[in-house]
CSV table of C-alpha atoms and ligand atoms in Angstrom, one decimal:
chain,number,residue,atom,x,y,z
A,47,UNK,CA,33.1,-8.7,-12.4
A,48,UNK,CA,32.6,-7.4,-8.6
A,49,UNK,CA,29.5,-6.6,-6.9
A,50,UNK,CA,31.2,-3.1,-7.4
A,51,UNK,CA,31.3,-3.0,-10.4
A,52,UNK,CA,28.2,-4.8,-11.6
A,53,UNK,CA,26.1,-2.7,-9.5
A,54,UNK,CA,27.9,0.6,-11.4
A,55,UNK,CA,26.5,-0.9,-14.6
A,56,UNK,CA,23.3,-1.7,-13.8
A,57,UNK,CA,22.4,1.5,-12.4
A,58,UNK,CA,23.2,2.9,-15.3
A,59,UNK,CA,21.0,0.6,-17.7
A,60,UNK,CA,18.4,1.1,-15.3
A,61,UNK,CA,18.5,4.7,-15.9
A,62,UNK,CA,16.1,4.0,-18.6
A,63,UNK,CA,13.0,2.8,-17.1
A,64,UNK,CA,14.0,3.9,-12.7
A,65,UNK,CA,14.3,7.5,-11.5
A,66,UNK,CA,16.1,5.3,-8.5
A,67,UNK,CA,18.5,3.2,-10.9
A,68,UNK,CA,21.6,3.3,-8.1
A,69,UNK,CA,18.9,2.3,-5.6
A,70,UNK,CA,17.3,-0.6,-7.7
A,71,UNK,CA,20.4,-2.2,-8.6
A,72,UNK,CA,21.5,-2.0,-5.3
A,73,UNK,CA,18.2,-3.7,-3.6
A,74,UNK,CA,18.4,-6.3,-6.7
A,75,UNK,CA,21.7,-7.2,-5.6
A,76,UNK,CA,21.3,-7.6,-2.3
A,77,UNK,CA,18.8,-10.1,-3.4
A,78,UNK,CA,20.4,-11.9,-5.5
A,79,UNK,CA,23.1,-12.5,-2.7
A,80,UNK,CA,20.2,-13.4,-0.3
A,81,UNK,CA,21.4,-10.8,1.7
A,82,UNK,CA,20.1,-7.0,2.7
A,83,UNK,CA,21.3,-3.1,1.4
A,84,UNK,CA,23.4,-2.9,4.8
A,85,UNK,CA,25.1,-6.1,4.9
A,86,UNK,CA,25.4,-5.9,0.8
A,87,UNK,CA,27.2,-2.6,0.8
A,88,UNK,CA,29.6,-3.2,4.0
A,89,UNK,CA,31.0,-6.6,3.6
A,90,UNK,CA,29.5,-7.6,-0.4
A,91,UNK,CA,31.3,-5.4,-2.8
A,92,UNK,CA,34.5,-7.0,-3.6
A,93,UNK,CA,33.0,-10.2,-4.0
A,94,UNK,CA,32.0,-11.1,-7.6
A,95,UNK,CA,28.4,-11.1,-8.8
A,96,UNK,CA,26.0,-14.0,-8.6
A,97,UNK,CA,25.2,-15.3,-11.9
A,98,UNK,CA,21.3,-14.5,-11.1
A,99,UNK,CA,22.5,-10.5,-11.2
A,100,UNK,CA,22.1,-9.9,-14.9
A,101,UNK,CA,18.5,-11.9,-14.9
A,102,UNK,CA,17.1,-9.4,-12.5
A,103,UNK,CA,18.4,-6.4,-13.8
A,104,UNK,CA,16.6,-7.9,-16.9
A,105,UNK,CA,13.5,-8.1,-15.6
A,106,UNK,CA,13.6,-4.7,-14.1
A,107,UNK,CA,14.5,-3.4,-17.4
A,108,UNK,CA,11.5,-4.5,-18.9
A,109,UNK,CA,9.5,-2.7,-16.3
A,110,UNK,CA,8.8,-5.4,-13.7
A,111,UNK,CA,8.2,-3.3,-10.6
A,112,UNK,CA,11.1,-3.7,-8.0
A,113,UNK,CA,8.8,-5.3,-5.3
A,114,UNK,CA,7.4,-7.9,-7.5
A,115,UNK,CA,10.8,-8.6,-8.5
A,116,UNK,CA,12.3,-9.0,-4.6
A,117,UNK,CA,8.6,-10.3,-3.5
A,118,UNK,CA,8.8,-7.4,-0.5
A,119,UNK,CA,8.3,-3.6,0.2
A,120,UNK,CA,8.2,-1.7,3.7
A,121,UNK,CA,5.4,-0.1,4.5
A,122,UNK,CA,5.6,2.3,7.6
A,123,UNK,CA,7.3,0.3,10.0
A,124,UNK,CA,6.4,-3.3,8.6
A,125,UNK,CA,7.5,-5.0,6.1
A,126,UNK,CA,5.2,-7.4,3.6
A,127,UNK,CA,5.4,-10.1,1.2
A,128,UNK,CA,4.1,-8.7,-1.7
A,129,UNK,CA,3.5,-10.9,-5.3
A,130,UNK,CA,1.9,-9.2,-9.1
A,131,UNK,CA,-2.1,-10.4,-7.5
A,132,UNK,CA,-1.6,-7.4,-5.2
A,133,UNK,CA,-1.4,-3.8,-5.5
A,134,UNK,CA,2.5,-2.8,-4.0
A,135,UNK,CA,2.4,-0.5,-1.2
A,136,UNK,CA,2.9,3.4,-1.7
A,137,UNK,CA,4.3,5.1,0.9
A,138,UNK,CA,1.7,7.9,0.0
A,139,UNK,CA,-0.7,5.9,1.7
A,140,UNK,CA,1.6,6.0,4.9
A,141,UNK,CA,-0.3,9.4,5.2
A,142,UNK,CA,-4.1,7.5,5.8
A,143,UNK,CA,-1.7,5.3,9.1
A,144,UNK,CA,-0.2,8.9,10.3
A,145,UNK,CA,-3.7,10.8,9.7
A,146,UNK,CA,-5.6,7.5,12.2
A,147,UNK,CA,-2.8,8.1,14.7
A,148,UNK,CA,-3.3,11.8,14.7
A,149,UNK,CA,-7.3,11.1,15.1
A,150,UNK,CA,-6.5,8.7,17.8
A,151,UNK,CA,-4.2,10.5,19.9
A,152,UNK,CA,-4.9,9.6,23.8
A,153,UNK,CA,-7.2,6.7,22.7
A,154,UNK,CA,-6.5,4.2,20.6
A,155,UNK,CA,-9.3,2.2,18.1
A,156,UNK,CA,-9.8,-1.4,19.3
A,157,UNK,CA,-11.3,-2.4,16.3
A,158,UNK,CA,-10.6,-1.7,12.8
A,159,UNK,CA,-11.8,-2.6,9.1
A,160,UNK,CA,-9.1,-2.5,5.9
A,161,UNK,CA,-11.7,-2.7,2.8
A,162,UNK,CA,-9.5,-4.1,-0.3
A,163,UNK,CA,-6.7,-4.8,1.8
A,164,UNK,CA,-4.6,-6.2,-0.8
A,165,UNK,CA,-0.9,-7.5,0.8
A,166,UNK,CA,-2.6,-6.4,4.4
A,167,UNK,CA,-0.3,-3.1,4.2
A,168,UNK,CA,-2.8,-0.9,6.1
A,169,UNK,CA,-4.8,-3.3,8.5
A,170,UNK,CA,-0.9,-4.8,9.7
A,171,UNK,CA,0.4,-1.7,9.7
A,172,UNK,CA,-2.6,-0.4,11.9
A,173,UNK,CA,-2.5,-3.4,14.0
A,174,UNK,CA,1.5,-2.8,14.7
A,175,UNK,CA,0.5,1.0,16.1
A,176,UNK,CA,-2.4,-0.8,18.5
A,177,UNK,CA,-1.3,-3.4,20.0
A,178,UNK,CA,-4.6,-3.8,21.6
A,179,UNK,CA,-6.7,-3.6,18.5
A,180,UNK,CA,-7.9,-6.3,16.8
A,181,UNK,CA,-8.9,-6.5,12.6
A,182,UNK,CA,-10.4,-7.4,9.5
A,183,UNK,CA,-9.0,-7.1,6.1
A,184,UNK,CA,-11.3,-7.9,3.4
A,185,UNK,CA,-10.4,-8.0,0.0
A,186,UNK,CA,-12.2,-9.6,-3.6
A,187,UNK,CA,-9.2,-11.3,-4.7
A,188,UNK,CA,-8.5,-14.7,-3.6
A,189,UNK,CA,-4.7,-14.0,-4.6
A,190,UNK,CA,-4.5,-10.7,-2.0
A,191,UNK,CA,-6.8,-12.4,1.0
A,192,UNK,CA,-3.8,-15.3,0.8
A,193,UNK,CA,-0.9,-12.5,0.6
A,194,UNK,CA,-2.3,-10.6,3.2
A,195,UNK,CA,-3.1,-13.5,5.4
A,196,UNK,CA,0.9,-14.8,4.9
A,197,UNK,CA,1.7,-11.5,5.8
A,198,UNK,CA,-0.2,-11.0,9.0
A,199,UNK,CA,1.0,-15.3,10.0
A,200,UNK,CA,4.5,-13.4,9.5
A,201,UNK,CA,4.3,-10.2,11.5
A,202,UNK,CA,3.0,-12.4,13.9
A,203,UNK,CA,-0.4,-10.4,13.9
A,204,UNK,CA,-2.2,-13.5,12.7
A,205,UNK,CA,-4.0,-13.6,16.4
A,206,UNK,CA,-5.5,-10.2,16.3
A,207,UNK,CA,-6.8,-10.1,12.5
A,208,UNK,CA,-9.4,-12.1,10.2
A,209,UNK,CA,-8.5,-11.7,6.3
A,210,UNK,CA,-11.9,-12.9,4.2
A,211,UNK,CA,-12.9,-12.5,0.3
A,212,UNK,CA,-16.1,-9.6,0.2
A,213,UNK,CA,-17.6,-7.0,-1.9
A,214,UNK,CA,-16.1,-4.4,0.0
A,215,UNK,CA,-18.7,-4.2,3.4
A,216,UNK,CA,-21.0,-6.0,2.1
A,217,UNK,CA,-23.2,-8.4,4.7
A,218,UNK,CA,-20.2,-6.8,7.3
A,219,UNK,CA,-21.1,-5.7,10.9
A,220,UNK,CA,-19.9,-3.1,12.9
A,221,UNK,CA,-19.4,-1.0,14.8
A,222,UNK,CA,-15.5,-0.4,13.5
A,223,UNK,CA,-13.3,2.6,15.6
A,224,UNK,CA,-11.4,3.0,12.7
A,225,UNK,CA,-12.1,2.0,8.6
A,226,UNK,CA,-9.2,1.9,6.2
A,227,UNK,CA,-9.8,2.0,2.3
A,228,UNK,CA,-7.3,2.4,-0.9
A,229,UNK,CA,-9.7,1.8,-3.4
A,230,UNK,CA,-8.5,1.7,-7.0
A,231,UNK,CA,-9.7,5.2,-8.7
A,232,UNK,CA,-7.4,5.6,-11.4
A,233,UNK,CA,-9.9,6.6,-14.3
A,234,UNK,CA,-10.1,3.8,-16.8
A,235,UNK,CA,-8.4,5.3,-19.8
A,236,UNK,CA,-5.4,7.4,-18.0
A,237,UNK,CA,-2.0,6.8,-19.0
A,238,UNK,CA,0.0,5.2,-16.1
A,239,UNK,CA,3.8,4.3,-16.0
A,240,UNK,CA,4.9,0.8,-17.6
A,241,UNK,CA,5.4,-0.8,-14.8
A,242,UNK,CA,2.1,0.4,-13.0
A,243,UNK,CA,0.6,-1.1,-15.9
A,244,UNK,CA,1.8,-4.5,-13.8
A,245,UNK,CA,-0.2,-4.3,-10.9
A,246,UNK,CA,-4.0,-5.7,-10.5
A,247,UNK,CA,-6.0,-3.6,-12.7
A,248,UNK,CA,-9.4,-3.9,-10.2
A,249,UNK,CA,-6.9,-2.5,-7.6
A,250,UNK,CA,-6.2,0.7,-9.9
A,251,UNK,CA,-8.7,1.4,-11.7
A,252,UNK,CA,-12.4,2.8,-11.2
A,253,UNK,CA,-14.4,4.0,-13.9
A,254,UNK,CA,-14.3,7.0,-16.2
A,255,UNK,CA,-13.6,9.6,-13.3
A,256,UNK,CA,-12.2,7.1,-10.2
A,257,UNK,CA,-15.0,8.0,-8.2
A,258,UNK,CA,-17.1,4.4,-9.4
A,259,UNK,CA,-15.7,2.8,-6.1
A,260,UNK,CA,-16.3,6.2,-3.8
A,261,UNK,CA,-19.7,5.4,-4.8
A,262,UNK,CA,-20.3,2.0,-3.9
A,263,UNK,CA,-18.1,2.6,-0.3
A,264,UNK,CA,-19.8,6.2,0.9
A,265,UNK,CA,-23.4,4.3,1.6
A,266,UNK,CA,-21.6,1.7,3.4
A,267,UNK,CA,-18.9,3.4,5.7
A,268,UNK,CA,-21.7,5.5,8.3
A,269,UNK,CA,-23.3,2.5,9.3
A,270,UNK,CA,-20.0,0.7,10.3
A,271,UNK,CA,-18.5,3.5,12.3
A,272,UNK,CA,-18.2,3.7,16.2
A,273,UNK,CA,-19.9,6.9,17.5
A,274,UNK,CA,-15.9,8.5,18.0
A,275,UNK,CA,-15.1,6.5,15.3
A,276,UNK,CA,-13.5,7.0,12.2
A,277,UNK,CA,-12.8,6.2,8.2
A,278,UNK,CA,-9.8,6.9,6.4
A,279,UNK,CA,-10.1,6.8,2.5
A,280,UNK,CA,-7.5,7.1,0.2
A,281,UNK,CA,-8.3,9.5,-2.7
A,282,UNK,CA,-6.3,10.8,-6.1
A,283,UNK,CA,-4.8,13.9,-6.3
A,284,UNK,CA,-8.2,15.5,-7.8
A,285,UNK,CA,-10.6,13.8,-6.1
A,286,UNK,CA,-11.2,15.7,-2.7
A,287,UNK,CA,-14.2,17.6,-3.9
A,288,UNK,CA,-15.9,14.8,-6.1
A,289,UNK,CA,-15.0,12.0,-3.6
A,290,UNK,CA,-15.6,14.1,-0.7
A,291,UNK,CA,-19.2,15.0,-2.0
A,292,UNK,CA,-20.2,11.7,-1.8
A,293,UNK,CA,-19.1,10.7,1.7
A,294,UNK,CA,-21.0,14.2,3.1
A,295,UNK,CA,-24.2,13.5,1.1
A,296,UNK,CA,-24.6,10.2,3.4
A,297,UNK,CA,-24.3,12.5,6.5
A,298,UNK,CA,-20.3,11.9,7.2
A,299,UNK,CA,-18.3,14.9,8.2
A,300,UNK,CA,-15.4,15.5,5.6
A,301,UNK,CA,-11.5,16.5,6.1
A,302,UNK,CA,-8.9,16.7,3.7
A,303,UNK,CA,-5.4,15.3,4.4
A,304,UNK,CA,-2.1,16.3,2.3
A,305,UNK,CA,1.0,13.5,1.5
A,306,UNK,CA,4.3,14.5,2.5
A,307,UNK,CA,4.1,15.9,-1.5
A,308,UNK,CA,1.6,18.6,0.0
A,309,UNK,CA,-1.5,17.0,-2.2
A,310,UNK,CA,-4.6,15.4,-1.4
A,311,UNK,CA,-4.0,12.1,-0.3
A,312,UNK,CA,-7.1,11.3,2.0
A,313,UNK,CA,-10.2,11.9,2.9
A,314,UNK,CA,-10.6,11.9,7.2
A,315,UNK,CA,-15.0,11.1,7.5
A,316,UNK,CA,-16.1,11.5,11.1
A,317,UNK,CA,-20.2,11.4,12.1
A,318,UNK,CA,-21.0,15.1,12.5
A,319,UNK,CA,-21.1,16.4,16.3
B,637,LIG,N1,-1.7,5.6,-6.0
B,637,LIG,C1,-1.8,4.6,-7.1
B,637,LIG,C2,-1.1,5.1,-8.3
B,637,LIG,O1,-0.9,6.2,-8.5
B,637,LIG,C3,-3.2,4.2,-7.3
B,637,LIG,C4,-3.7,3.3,-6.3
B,637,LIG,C5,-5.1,3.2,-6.2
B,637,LIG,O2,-5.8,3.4,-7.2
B,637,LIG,N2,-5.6,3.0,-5.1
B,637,LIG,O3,-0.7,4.3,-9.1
């Protein structure tokens, strides 16, 4: 069978468990053939497909996310190893890079903090905006401090950032210009896709309501800041009021910041003028 051919049928098995089957077997092919989606769909499609085709369309059928599967997924403009330890890069949380660089504009943050960095995706994508700026990710997991640290050695920002195992800021000092944060706060018992299910469960999920991890963080972000500084924090849909609460009771001041879906994606804390 052709490339052609076998990436028609795929993409309609993958129909099943992708609303981006045509996509997915496209990617997956251009990884079997150790190649890229360009290359792959200009010069690859009359060839006939690599035996390790149908084992990857497998996998993906049984809900093995795409990234774990290829071992990478582009984040703004980076791209990062990524393995099932760490949580895969959303391009929701593109919107917490875009809202710093709004906050920044005319002067740029020399240092920054990424608390549960996980594959590096915002403290390397940060670090790629700045090239001035200097980092540290910190993460819980030995599995994500490695991934991110491979990943920082291979964007060649391995000079201007520290990846270390922490309890988020714990025993950290600042001051930081800017502070990055996905936390997991997925409540514990909500239903999430299949394949969401096979992602680090301490990177999803926080607690009854998803706010368990707001509250360790909000106590420790306002003594970390620079006086212009500022803390980007990931939040669920839902979560601006409850999460937002907690970052104002420790003095912060509070925005609210909209994905390119138009709903809440992160919470902007400044110190109050
Ligand atoms: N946005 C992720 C999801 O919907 C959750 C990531 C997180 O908890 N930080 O699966």
């Amino acid at each position: 069978m052709t490339v052609r051919d076998a990436i028609a049928a795929a993409a309609e098995r993958l129909t099943a468990v992708t609303d981006t089957p045509r996509l997915d077997a496209e990617l997956l092919m251009a990884h079997a053939l150790s190649s890229d989606r360009n290359a792959l769909l200009l010069r690859h499609l009359n060839d006939s497909q690599p035996k390790i085709y149908a084992a990857l369309i497998a996998r993906r059928l049984a809900h093995e996310p795409l990234a774990y599967i290829t071992g990478t997924r582009d984040f703004w403009t980076i791209s990062l190893g990524v393995s099932p330890g760490v949580l895969i890069p959303r391009p929701d949380s593109e919107t917490l890079i875009e809202a710093a660089i709004e906050h920044f504009m005319g002067c740029a943050p020399k240092t920054i903090l990424d608390l549960g960095t996980g594959s590096g995706a915002l403290l390397l994508a940060a670090l790629s905006e700045w090239a001035e700026a200097t980092g540290i990710g910190v993460d819980v997991s030995e599995v994500a401090v490695t991934v991110a640290q491979t990943n920082a050695e291979a964007l060649g920002l391995s000079n201007r950032s520290q990846m270390i195992k922490g309890d988020w800021a714990s025993g950290l000092e600042g001051p930081f210009d800017l502070i990055l944060c996905n936390p997991p706060y997925v409540e514990t018992d909500a239903m999430l896709a299949p394949e969401v299910m096979n992602e680090p469960h301490a990177a999803l999920f926080a607690g009854p309501d998803g706010l368990d991890d707001y509250r360790r963080l909000a106590p420790q972000i306002a003594p970390l800041l620079s006086t212009n500084g500022c803390a980007v924090i990931e939040i669920g849909v839902t979560q601006a009021g409850g999460a937002g609460s907690l970052f104002s009771e420790e003095g912060l001041h509070v925005r609210v910041r909209q994905d390119l879906g138009a709903r809440d994606r992160c919470l902007l804390l400044t110190r109050p003028c």
